[in-house]
Amino acid sequence: MDDELNALRRTRMRWNTPLSEAHAELLLDRMAPGPGDLTDFGCGWGELLLRAAGRTPGLRGTGVDTDGTSLARGRAAARERGLAAQVEFVEADAATWDGPVGRGLCIGASHAFGSTKAALDRLARVVAPGGRLLFGDGYWAAPPSPTALEIFGGDILPLPELLDAAAAAGWQVLHLSAADQREWDDFESTSRAALAEWLLAHPADPRAAEVREWLGRRLREYVGDYRGVLGFTYLVLGR
Ligand SMILES: C[S@@+](CC[C@H](N)C(=O)[O-])C[C@H]1O[C@@H](n2cnc3c(N)ncnc32)[C@H](O)[C@@H]1O
């Protein structure tokens, strides 16, 4: 897909993870961000980081991502909400970001560090003692089919093993929750919505066949291969 369609694709998504508004508020409550620093590793357009800044005077936010288009969306949102002085977006590799940081977010971005285990290990060295990390990551909620393994790769863990990896890295679990079915369905639907609407409006566009194929494949894979199989957990971790 070209840059225009790629940019359009994510416009209907609030954030790039299966998460309701109410669940996000709960996670921010459990993170208890104060007037210190909060660094978002693999922030995308940093919606959760901006929400944290918006409700916490004195919080200084830094969003780190390698995707310039997402960072530009985050900067524009920060300006619109009067948060530009409070939240900075930096184009950089999260895996080599130096600490110490007081509080961290890493949601759907463990692959930036190589794997779930690598992310938990690295972030345990980057988050300062006494700090907290909101770690959102995929896990196998049911045994994956060969096709699901092909789509998502071999690094995803069942939840007990993910928790073992967190403990081995020195983290204490302060909160655990998981995306529910409606959050997943909404995530998948909003991932497809902008392109599905574009296709209805542009059936004769030369790119229509490619978009139709992508939309069909994504929906088939979701309902056929990973709905109810790939879970997504949110852990508030302390050390
Ligand atoms: C599934 S998205 C999640 C984005 C965001 N955390 C959210 O919840 O909306 C994963 C993000 O990780 C970013 N990413 C991948 N590799 C990275 C790296 N090495 N350093 C920083 N960001 C990276 C991608 O650009 C993408 O924005």
Coordinates of N, CA and C and ligand atoms in Angstrom, one line a residue:
M1 N 0.8 -1.2 0.0 CA 0.0 0.0 0.0 C 0.9 1.3 0.0
D2 N 0.4 2.3 -0.7 CA 1.3 3.5 -0.8 C 1.1 4.3 0.5
D3 N 2.0 5.4 0.6 CA 2.0 6.1 1.9 C 0.7 6.7 2.3
E4 N 0.0 7.2 1.2 CA -1.3 7.8 1.5 C -2.3 6.9 2.2
L5 N -2.4 5.6 1.6 CA -3.3 4.6 2.2 C -2.8 4.2 3.6
N6 N -1.5 4.0 3.7 CA -0.9 3.6 5.0 C -1.2 4.6 6.1
A7 N -1.1 5.9 5.7 CA -1.5 7.0 6.7 C -3.0 7.0 7.0
L8 N -3.8 6.7 6.0 CA -5.2 6.7 6.2 C -5.6 5.6 7.1
R9 N -5.0 4.4 6.9 CA -5.4 3.2 7.6 C -5.5 3.4 9.1
R10 N -4.7 4.1 9.7 CA -4.7 4.2 11.2 C -5.5 5.4 11.7
T11 N -6.2 6.1 10.8 CA -6.8 7.4 11.3 C -8.0 7.1 12.2
R12 N -8.7 5.9 12.1 CA -9.8 5.7 12.9 C -9.5 5.0 14.2
M13 N -8.2 4.8 14.4 CA -7.7 4.1 15.7 C -7.4 5.1 16.7
R14 N -7.9 4.9 17.9 CA -7.6 5.8 19.1 C -6.2 5.6 19.5
W15 N -5.8 4.4 19.6 CA -4.4 4.0 19.8 C -4.2 2.7 19.1
N16 N -3.0 2.2 19.1 CA -2.7 1.0 18.3 C -2.6 -0.2 19.1
T17 N -3.7 -0.5 19.9 CA -3.7 -1.6 20.8 C -5.2 -1.9 21.2
P18 N -5.5 -3.1 21.5 CA -6.9 -3.4 22.0 C -7.2 -2.8 23.4
L19 N -7.8 -1.7 23.5 CA -7.9 -1.0 24.8 C -9.1 0.0 24.7
S20 N -10.0 -0.2 25.7 CA -11.2 0.7 25.8 C -10.8 2.0 26.6
E21 N -11.6 3.0 26.5 CA -11.3 4.2 27.3 C -11.3 3.9 28.8
A22 N -12.3 3.1 29.2 CA -12.4 2.9 30.7 C -11.2 2.1 31.2
H23 N -10.7 1.1 30.3 CA -9.6 0.3 30.7 C -8.3 1.2 30.7
A24 N -8.2 2.1 29.8 CA -7.0 3.0 29.8 C -7.0 3.8 31.0
E25 N -8.2 4.3 31.5 CA -8.2 5.2 32.7 C -7.7 4.3 33.9
L26 N -8.2 3.1 34.0 CA -7.8 2.2 35.1 C -6.3 2.0 35.1
L27 N -5.7 1.8 33.9 CA -4.3 1.5 33.8 C -3.5 2.8 34.3
L28 N -4.0 4.0 33.8 CA -3.3 5.2 34.3 C -3.4 5.4 35.8
D29 N -4.6 5.0 36.3 CA -4.8 5.1 37.8 C -3.7 4.2 38.5
R30 N -3.6 3.0 37.9 CA -2.7 2.0 38.6 C -1.2 2.5 38.4
M31 N -0.9 3.2 37.3 CA 0.4 3.7 37.1 C 0.7 4.8 38.1
A32 N -0.3 5.5 38.5 CA -0.2 6.7 39.4 C 0.9 7.6 39.0
P33 N 0.8 8.1 37.8 CA 1.9 9.0 37.3 C 1.8 10.3 38.1
G34 N 3.0 10.8 38.6 CA 3.1 12.0 39.3 C 3.8 13.0 38.5
P35 N 4.3 14.1 39.1 CA 4.9 15.2 38.4 C 6.4 14.9 38.0
G36 N 6.6 13.6 37.6 CA 8.0 13.3 37.2 C 8.0 13.0 35.7
D37 N 8.9 12.1 35.3 CA 9.0 11.8 33.9 C 8.3 10.5 33.5
L38 N 7.8 10.5 32.3 CA 7.1 9.3 31.8 C 7.6 9.1 30.3
T39 N 8.3 7.9 30.1 CA 8.8 7.7 28.8 C 8.0 6.5 28.1
D40 N 7.6 6.8 26.9 CA 6.8 5.8 26.2 C 7.6 5.2 25.1
F41 N 8.0 3.9 25.3 CA 8.9 3.2 24.3 C 8.1 2.5 23.2
G42 N 8.3 3.0 22.0 CA 7.4 2.5 20.9 C 6.0 3.1 21.0
C43 N 6.0 4.5 21.1 CA 4.8 5.2 21.5 C 3.8 5.3 20.4
G44 N 4.2 5.0 19.1 CA 3.3 5.3 18.0 C 3.0 6.8 18.0
W45 N 1.7 7.2 18.0 CA 1.3 8.6 18.1 C 1.0 9.0 19.5
G46 N 1.3 8.1 20.5 CA 1.4 8.5 21.9 C 0.1 8.9 22.6
E47 N -1.0 8.3 22.1 CA -2.3 8.8 22.7 C -2.3 8.6 24.2
L48 N -1.9 7.4 24.7 CA -1.9 7.2 26.1 C -1.0 8.1 26.9
L49 N 0.2 8.4 26.3 CA 1.1 9.3 26.9 C 0.5 10.7 27.0
L50 N -0.2 11.1 26.0 CA -0.8 12.4 26.0 C -2.0 12.5 27.1
R51 N -2.7 11.4 27.2 CA -3.8 11.3 28.2 C -3.1 11.4 29.6
A52 N -2.0 10.7 29.8 CA -1.3 10.8 31.1 C -0.9 12.2 31.4
A53 N -0.3 12.9 30.4 CA 0.1 14.3 30.6 C -1.0 15.2 30.9
G54 N -2.1 15.0 30.1 CA -3.3 15.8 30.3 C -3.9 15.8 31.6
R55 N -3.8 14.7 32.3 CA -4.4 14.6 33.7 C -3.4 14.7 34.8
T56 N -2.1 15.0 34.5 CA -1.1 15.1 35.5 C -0.2 16.3 35.3
P57 N -0.6 17.4 36.0 CA 0.2 18.6 35.9 C 1.7 18.3 36.3
G58 N 2.6 18.8 35.6 CA 4.0 18.6 36.0 C 4.6 17.4 35.5
L59 N 3.8 16.5 34.8 CA 4.4 15.3 34.2 C 5.1 15.7 32.9
R60 N 6.4 15.2 32.8 CA 7.1 15.5 31.5 C 7.2 14.2 30.7
G61 N 6.5 14.2 29.6 CA 6.4 13.0 28.8 C 7.4 13.0 27.6
T62 N 7.9 11.8 27.3 CA 8.8 11.6 26.1 C 8.3 10.4 25.4
G63 N 7.9 10.6 24.1 CA 7.5 9.4 23.3 C 8.7 9.1 22.3
V64 N 9.0 7.8 22.3 CA 10.1 7.3 21.4 C 9.6 6.4 20.4
D65 N 9.8 6.6 19.2 CA 9.4 5.7 18.1 C 10.2 5.9 16.9
T66 N 10.2 4.9 16.0 CA 11.0 5.0 14.8 C 10.2 5.5 13.6
D67 N 8.9 5.5 13.8 CA 7.9 5.8 12.7 C 7.6 7.3 12.6
G68 N 8.2 8.0 11.6 CA 8.0 9.5 11.6 C 6.6 9.9 11.4
T69 N 5.8 9.2 10.6 CA 4.4 9.5 10.4 C 3.6 9.5 11.7
S70 N 3.8 8.5 12.5 CA 3.1 8.4 13.8 C 3.6 9.5 14.7
L71 N 4.9 9.8 14.7 CA 5.4 10.8 15.6 C 4.8 12.2 15.2
A72 N 4.6 12.4 13.9 CA 4.1 13.7 13.5 C 2.6 13.8 14.0
R73 N 1.9 12.7 13.9 CA 0.5 12.8 14.5 C 0.5 13.1 16.0
G74 N 1.4 12.5 16.7 CA 1.5 12.7 18.1 C 1.9 14.2 18.4
R75 N 2.8 14.8 17.6 CA 3.2 16.2 17.9 C 2.0 17.1 17.6
A76 N 1.3 16.8 16.5 CA 0.1 17.6 16.2 C -0.9 17.6 17.3
A77 N -1.2 16.3 17.8 CA -2.2 16.2 18.9 C -1.7 16.9 20.1
A78 N -0.4 16.9 20.4 CA 0.1 17.6 21.6 C -0.1 19.1 21.4
R79 N 0.1 19.6 20.2 CA -0.1 21.1 20.0 C -1.6 21.4 20.2
E80 N -2.4 20.6 19.6 CA -3.9 20.9 19.6 C -4.4 20.9 21.1
R81 N -3.8 20.1 21.9 CA -4.3 20.0 23.3 C -3.5 20.8 24.3
G82 N -2.6 21.7 23.8 CA -1.9 22.5 24.6 C -0.9 21.8 25.5
L83 N -0.4 20.6 24.9 CA 0.6 19.8 25.7 C 2.0 19.8 25.1
A84 N 2.2 20.7 24.1 CA 3.5 20.6 23.4 C 4.7 20.9 24.3
A85 N 4.5 21.7 25.3 CA 5.6 22.0 26.2 C 5.8 20.9 27.2
Q86 N 4.8 20.0 27.3 CA 4.9 18.9 28.4 C 5.3 17.6 27.8
V87 N 5.0 17.4 26.5 CA 5.3 16.1 25.8 C 6.1 16.3 24.6
E88 N 7.3 15.5 24.5 CA 8.2 15.6 23.4 C 8.1 14.3 22.7
F89 N 8.2 14.3 21.4 CA 8.2 13.1 20.6 C 9.6 13.0 19.9
V90 N 10.3 11.9 20.1 CA 11.6 11.7 19.6 C 11.7 10.5 18.6
E91 N 12.3 10.8 17.5 CA 12.5 9.6 16.5 C 13.8 8.9 16.9
A92 N 13.7 7.7 17.5 CA 14.9 7.0 18.0 C 14.5 5.6 18.2
D93 N 15.5 4.7 18.3 CA 15.3 3.3 18.6 C 15.1 3.1 20.1
A94 N 13.9 2.6 20.4 CA 13.6 2.4 21.8 C 14.6 1.4 22.5
A95 N 15.1 0.5 21.7 CA 16.0 -0.5 22.3 C 17.3 0.0 22.8
T96 N 17.7 1.2 22.4 CA 19.0 1.7 22.8 C 18.8 3.0 23.6
W97 N 17.6 3.3 24.0 CA 17.3 4.5 24.8 C 17.9 4.4 26.2
D98 N 18.7 5.4 26.6 CA 19.3 5.3 27.9 C 18.5 5.8 29.0
G99 N 18.5 5.1 30.1 CA 17.8 5.5 31.3 C 18.7 6.4 32.2
P100 N 18.4 6.6 33.4 CA 17.2 6.0 34.0 C 16.0 6.8 33.8
V101 N 14.8 6.1 33.7 CA 13.6 6.8 33.6 C 12.7 6.4 34.9
G102 N 11.9 7.4 35.3 CA 11.1 7.1 36.5 C 9.9 6.2 36.2
R103 N 9.2 6.5 35.1 CA 8.1 5.7 34.8 C 8.1 5.4 33.3
G104 N 7.7 4.2 32.9 CA 7.8 3.9 31.5 C 6.5 3.2 31.0
L105 N 6.2 3.4 29.7 CA 5.1 2.7 29.0 C 5.8 1.9 27.9
C106 N 5.3 0.7 27.7 CA 5.8 -0.1 26.5 C 4.6 -1.0 26.1
I107 N 3.8 -0.5 25.1 CA 2.6 -1.2 24.8 C 2.6 -1.7 23.3
G108 N 2.6 -3.0 23.2 CA 2.6 -3.5 21.8 C 3.9 -3.3 21.1
A109 N 5.0 -3.0 21.8 CA 6.3 -2.7 21.2 C 7.4 -3.5 21.7
S110 N 7.1 -4.7 22.3 CA 8.2 -5.5 22.8 C 9.2 -6.0 21.7
H111 N 8.6 -6.1 20.5 CA 9.4 -6.5 19.3 C 10.5 -5.5 19.0
A112 N 10.3 -4.3 19.5 CA 11.4 -3.3 19.3 C 12.7 -3.7 20.0
F113 N 12.5 -4.5 21.0 CA 13.7 -4.9 21.8 C 14.1 -6.3 21.4
G114 N 13.4 -7.0 20.5 CA 13.8 -8.3 20.0 C 12.8 -9.3 20.4
S115 N 12.2 -9.2 21.6 CA 11.2 -10.2 22.1 C 10.6 -9.7 23.4
T116 N 9.6 -10.4 23.9 CA 9.0 -10.1 25.2 C 10.1 -10.1 26.3
K117 N 10.9 -11.2 26.4 CA 11.9 -11.4 27.4 C 12.9 -10.3 27.3
A118 N 13.4 -10.0 26.1 CA 14.4 -9.0 25.9 C 13.9 -7.6 26.4
A119 N 12.6 -7.3 26.1 CA 12.1 -6.1 26.5 C 12.0 -6.0 28.0
L120 N 11.5 -7.0 28.7 CA 11.4 -7.0 30.1 C 12.8 -6.8 30.8
D121 N 13.8 -7.5 30.2 CA 15.2 -7.4 30.8 C 15.7 -6.0 30.6
R122 N 15.6 -5.5 29.3 CA 16.2 -4.2 29.0 C 15.5 -3.1 29.9
L123 N 14.2 -3.1 29.9 CA 13.5 -2.1 30.6 C 13.7 -2.1 32.1
A124 N 14.0 -3.3 32.6 CA 14.4 -3.4 34.1 C 15.7 -2.7 34.3
R125 N 16.5 -2.5 33.3 CA 17.8 -1.8 33.5 C 17.6 -0.3 33.2
V126 N 16.5 0.1 32.5 CA 16.3 1.5 32.1 C 15.4 2.2 33.1
V127 N 14.4 1.5 33.7 CA 13.5 2.1 34.7 C 14.3 2.1 36.0
A128 N 14.3 3.2 36.7 CA 15.0 3.4 37.9 C 14.4 2.6 39.0
P129 N 15.2 2.1 40.0 CA 14.5 1.5 41.2 C 13.5 2.4 41.8
G130 N 12.3 1.8 42.2 CA 11.2 2.7 42.7 C 10.3 3.1 41.5
G131 N 10.7 2.8 40.3 CA 9.9 3.3 39.2 C 8.8 2.2 38.8
R132 N 8.0 2.6 37.8 CA 7.0 1.7 37.3 C 7.0 1.6 35.8
L133 N 6.5 0.5 35.3 CA 6.4 0.2 33.9 C 5.0 -0.3 33.6
L134 N 4.3 0.3 32.6 CA 3.1 -0.3 32.1 C 3.5 -1.0 30.8
F135 N 3.4 -2.4 30.9 CA 3.9 -3.2 29.8 C 2.7 -3.9 29.2
G136 N 2.4 -3.6 28.0 CA 1.3 -4.3 27.3 C 1.8 -5.2 26.2
D137 N 1.4 -6.4 26.2 CA 2.1 -7.4 25.3 C 1.1 -8.5 24.9
G138 N 1.3 -9.1 23.8 CA 0.5 -10.2 23.3 C 0.9 -11.5 24.1
Y139 N 0.0 -12.4 24.2 CA 0.3 -13.7 24.8 C -0.7 -14.7 24.1
W140 N -0.3 -16.0 24.2 CA -1.2 -17.0 23.7 C -2.3 -17.3 24.7
A141 N -3.5 -17.0 24.4 CA -4.6 -17.3 25.3 C -5.1 -18.7 25.1
A142 N -4.8 -19.3 23.9 CA -5.1 -20.7 23.5 C -4.0 -21.1 22.6
P143 N -3.8 -22.4 22.5 CA -2.7 -22.9 21.6 C -2.9 -22.4 20.2
P144 N -1.8 -21.8 19.7 CA -1.9 -21.2 18.3 C -1.9 -22.3 17.2
S145 N -2.6 -22.1 16.2 CA -2.5 -23.0 15.0 C -1.2 -22.6 14.3
P146 N -0.7 -23.5 13.4 CA 0.5 -23.2 12.6 C 0.3 -21.9 11.9
T147 N -0.9 -21.5 11.4 CA -1.1 -20.3 10.7 C -0.9 -19.1 11.6
A148 N -1.5 -19.2 12.8 CA -1.3 -18.1 13.8 C 0.2 -17.9 14.1
L149 N 0.9 -19.0 14.3 CA 2.4 -18.9 14.5 C 3.1 -18.3 13.4
E150 N 2.6 -18.6 12.2 CA 3.3 -18.0 11.0 C 3.0 -16.4 11.0
I151 N 1.8 -16.0 11.4 CA 1.4 -14.6 11.3 C 2.2 -13.8 12.4
F152 N 2.3 -14.4 13.6 CA 2.9 -13.6 14.8 C 4.3 -14.1 15.2
G153 N 4.8 -15.1 14.6 CA 6.1 -15.5 15.0 C 6.2 -16.3 16.3
G154 N 7.4 -16.8 16.6 CA 7.6 -17.8 17.7 C 7.9 -17.2 19.0
D155 N 7.9 -15.8 19.1 CA 8.3 -15.2 20.4 C 7.2 -15.0 21.4
I156 N 6.0 -15.2 21.0 CA 4.9 -14.9 21.9 C 4.8 -16.0 22.9
L157 N 4.5 -15.7 24.2 CA 4.5 -16.6 25.3 C 3.1 -16.8 25.8
P158 N 2.8 -18.0 26.4 CA 1.6 -18.1 27.2 C 1.7 -17.2 28.4
L159 N 0.6 -16.7 29.0 CA 0.6 -15.8 30.1 C 1.5 -16.2 31.3
P160 N 1.4 -17.5 31.7 CA 2.2 -17.9 32.9 C 3.7 -17.7 32.6
E161 N 4.1 -18.0 31.3 CA 5.6 -17.8 31.0 C 5.9 -16.3 30.9
L162 N 5.0 -15.5 30.4 CA 5.3 -14.1 30.3 C 5.5 -13.5 31.8
L163 N 4.6 -14.0 32.7 CA 4.8 -13.6 34.1 C 6.1 -14.1 34.7
D164 N 6.5 -15.3 34.3 CA 7.8 -15.8 34.8 C 8.9 -15.0 34.3
A165 N 8.8 -14.5 33.0 CA 9.9 -13.7 32.4 C 9.9 -12.3 33.1
A166 N 8.8 -11.8 33.5 CA 8.8 -10.5 34.3 C 9.4 -10.7 35.6
A167 N 9.1 -11.8 36.3 CA 9.7 -12.1 37.6 C 11.2 -12.3 37.5
A168 N 11.6 -13.0 36.5 CA 13.1 -13.3 36.3 C 13.8 -12.0 36.0
A169 N 13.2 -11.0 35.4 CA 13.8 -9.7 35.1 C 13.8 -8.8 36.4
G170 N 13.2 -9.3 37.4 CA 13.2 -8.5 38.7 C 12.0 -7.6 38.9
W171 N 10.9 -7.8 38.1 CA 9.7 -7.0 38.2 C 8.7 -7.6 39.2
Q172 N 8.0 -6.8 39.9 CA 6.9 -7.2 40.8 C 5.6 -6.8 40.1
V173 N 4.7 -7.7 40.0 CA 3.4 -7.4 39.3 C 2.5 -6.6 40.3
L174 N 2.2 -5.4 39.9 CA 1.3 -4.5 40.7 C -0.2 -4.6 40.2
H175 N -0.3 -4.9 38.9 CA -1.6 -4.9 38.3 C -1.5 -5.8 37.1
L176 N -2.6 -6.6 36.9 CA -2.7 -7.5 35.6 C -4.1 -7.4 35.1
S177 N -4.3 -7.1 33.9 CA -5.6 -7.2 33.2 C -5.3 -7.6 31.8
A178 N -6.4 -8.0 31.1 CA -6.2 -8.4 29.7 C -7.4 -7.7 28.8
A179 N -7.1 -7.5 27.6 CA -8.1 -7.0 26.7 C -9.2 -8.0 26.6
D180 N -10.5 -7.5 26.6 CA -11.6 -8.5 26.5 C -12.0 -8.5 25.0
Q181 N -13.0 -9.4 24.8 CA -13.4 -9.6 23.3 C -13.8 -8.4 22.6
R182 N -14.6 -7.5 23.4 CA -15.1 -6.3 22.7 C -14.0 -5.4 22.4
E183 N -13.0 -5.3 23.3 CA -11.8 -4.4 23.0 C -11.1 -4.9 21.8
W184 N -10.9 -6.3 21.7 CA -10.3 -6.8 20.5 C -11.1 -6.6 19.2
D185 N -12.4 -6.8 19.3 CA -13.2 -6.6 18.1 C -13.2 -5.1 17.7
D186 N -13.2 -4.2 18.6 CA -13.2 -2.8 18.3 C -11.8 -2.4 17.7
F187 N -10.7 -3.0 18.2 CA -9.4 -2.8 17.7 C -9.3 -3.2 16.2
E188 N -9.8 -4.4 16.0 CA -9.7 -5.0 14.6 C -10.6 -4.2 13.7
S189 N -11.8 -3.8 14.2 CA -12.7 -3.0 13.4 C -12.2 -1.7 13.0
T190 N -11.6 -1.0 14.0 CA -11.1 0.4 13.8 C -9.8 0.3 12.9
S191 N -9.1 -0.9 13.0 CA -7.9 -1.0 12.1 C -8.3 -1.1 10.6
R192 N -9.5 -1.6 10.4 CA -10.0 -1.8 9.0 C -10.9 -0.6 8.5
A193 N -11.5 0.1 9.5 CA -12.6 1.0 9.1 C -12.3 2.0 8.1
A194 N -11.2 2.7 8.2 CA -10.9 3.8 7.3 C -10.7 3.3 5.9
L195 N -10.0 2.2 5.7 CA -9.8 1.6 4.4 C -11.1 1.0 3.8
A196 N -11.9 0.4 4.7 CA -13.2 -0.1 4.2 C -14.1 1.0 3.7
E197 N -14.1 2.1 4.4 CA -14.9 3.2 3.9 C -14.3 3.8 2.7
W198 N -13.0 3.9 2.6 CA -12.3 4.4 1.4 C -12.7 3.6 0.2
L199 N -12.7 2.2 0.4 CA -13.0 1.3 -0.7 C -14.5 1.5 -1.2
L200 N -15.4 1.8 -0.3 CA -16.8 2.0 -0.7 C -16.9 3.3 -1.5
A201 N -16.0 4.3 -1.2 CA -16.1 5.6 -1.9 C -15.3 5.6 -3.2
H202 N -14.3 4.6 -3.3 CA -13.4 4.6 -4.5 C -13.4 3.3 -5.1
P203 N -14.5 2.7 -5.5 CA -14.4 1.3 -6.0 C -13.6 1.2 -7.3
A204 N -13.5 2.3 -8.1 CA -12.8 2.2 -9.4 C -11.4 2.6 -9.3
D205 N -10.9 3.0 -8.1 CA -9.5 3.5 -8.0 C -8.5 2.3 -8.3
P206 N -7.4 2.6 -9.0 CA -6.5 1.5 -9.4 C -6.0 0.7 -8.1
R207 N -6.0 1.3 -6.9 CA -5.5 0.7 -5.7 C -6.6 -0.2 -5.1
A208 N -7.8 -0.2 -5.6 CA -9.0 -0.8 -4.9 C -8.8 -2.3 -4.8
A209 N -8.2 -3.0 -5.7 CA -8.0 -4.4 -5.6 C -7.1 -4.8 -4.5
E210 N -6.0 -4.0 -4.4 CA -5.0 -4.3 -3.3 C -5.7 -4.0 -1.9
V211 N -6.5 -3.0 -1.8 CA -7.1 -2.6 -0.6 C -8.2 -3.7 -0.2
R212 N -8.9 -4.2 -1.2 CA -9.9 -5.2 -1.0 C -9.3 -6.5 -0.5
E213 N -8.1 -6.8 -1.1 CA -7.4 -8.0 -0.7 C -6.9 -7.9 0.7
W214 N -6.4 -6.8 1.1 CA -5.8 -6.5 2.4 C -7.0 -6.6 3.5
L215 N -8.1 -6.0 3.2 CA -9.2 -6.0 4.1 C -9.8 -7.4 4.3
G216 N -9.9 -8.1 3.2 CA -10.4 -9.5 3.3 C -9.5 -10.4 4.1
R217 N -8.2 -10.3 3.8 CA -7.2 -11.1 4.5 C -7.2 -10.9 6.0
R218 N -7.2 -9.6 6.3 CA -7.1 -9.2 7.7 C -8.3 -9.7 8.5
L219 N -9.5 -9.6 7.9 CA -10.7 -10.1 8.6 C -10.7 -11.6 8.7
R220 N -10.3 -12.3 7.6 CA -10.2 -13.8 7.6 C -9.2 -14.3 8.7
E221 N -8.1 -13.6 8.7 CA -7.0 -14.1 9.7 C -7.6 -13.9 11.1
Y222 N -8.2 -12.7 11.3 CA -8.7 -12.4 12.7 C -9.7 -13.5 13.1
V223 N -10.8 -13.6 12.3 CA -11.8 -14.6 12.8 C -11.4 -16.0 12.6
G224 N -10.5 -16.3 11.7 CA -10.1 -17.7 11.5 C -8.9 -18.2 12.2
D225 N -8.0 -17.3 12.5 CA -6.7 -17.7 13.1 C -6.4 -17.2 14.5
Y226 N -6.8 -16.0 14.8 CA -6.3 -15.5 16.1 C -7.4 -14.9 17.0
R227 N -8.6 -14.8 16.6 CA -9.7 -14.2 17.5 C -9.8 -15.2 18.7
G228 N -9.6 -14.8 19.9 CA -9.7 -15.7 21.1 C -8.4 -16.5 21.3
V229 N -7.5 -16.4 20.4 CA -6.2 -17.2 20.5 C -5.1 -16.3 21.0
L230 N -5.0 -15.1 20.3 CA -4.0 -14.1 20.7 C -4.6 -13.3 21.8
G231 N -4.1 -13.3 23.0 CA -4.5 -12.4 24.0 C -3.6 -11.2 24.1
F232 N -4.0 -10.2 24.9 CA -3.2 -9.0 25.1 C -3.3 -8.6 26.5
T233 N -2.2 -8.6 27.2 CA -2.2 -8.3 28.7 C -1.6 -6.9 29.0
Y234 N -2.1 -6.3 30.0 CA -1.5 -5.0 30.5 C -1.0 -5.3 31.9
L235 N 0.3 -5.1 32.1 CA 0.8 -5.3 33.5 C 1.4 -4.0 33.9
V236 N 1.1 -3.6 35.2 CA 1.8 -2.5 35.8 C 2.8 -3.2 36.7
L237 N 4.1 -2.9 36.3 CA 5.2 -3.6 37.0 C 6.0 -2.6 37.8
G238 N 6.5 -3.0 39.0 CA 7.3 -2.2 39.8 C 8.7 -2.8 40.1
R239 N 9.6 -2.0 40.4 CA 10.9 -2.6 40.8 C 11.6 -1.6 41.8
Ligands
LIG1 C1 1.6 -1.8 17.8 S1 2.4 -0.3 17.8 C2 2.0 0.4 19.4 C3 2.0 1.9 19.5 C4 1.6 2.5 20.8 N1 2.4 1.9 21.9 C5 0.2 2.3 21.0 O1 -0.2 1.6 22.0 O2 -0.6 3.0 20.3 C6 4.1 -0.6 17.9 C7 5.0 0.6 17.7 O3 6.4 0.2 17.9 C8 7.2 1.0 17.1 N2 8.5 0.5 16.9 C9 8.9 -0.7 16.3 N3 10.2 -0.9 16.4 C10 10.7 0.2 17.1 C11 12.0 0.6 17.6 N4 13.1 -0.2 17.4 N5 12.1 1.7 18.4 C12 11.0 2.5 18.6 N6 9.8 2.2 18.2 C13 9.6 1.0 17.5 C14 6.4 1.0 15.8 O4 6.8 2.1 14.9 C15 5.0 1.2 16.3 O5 4.6 2.6 16.4

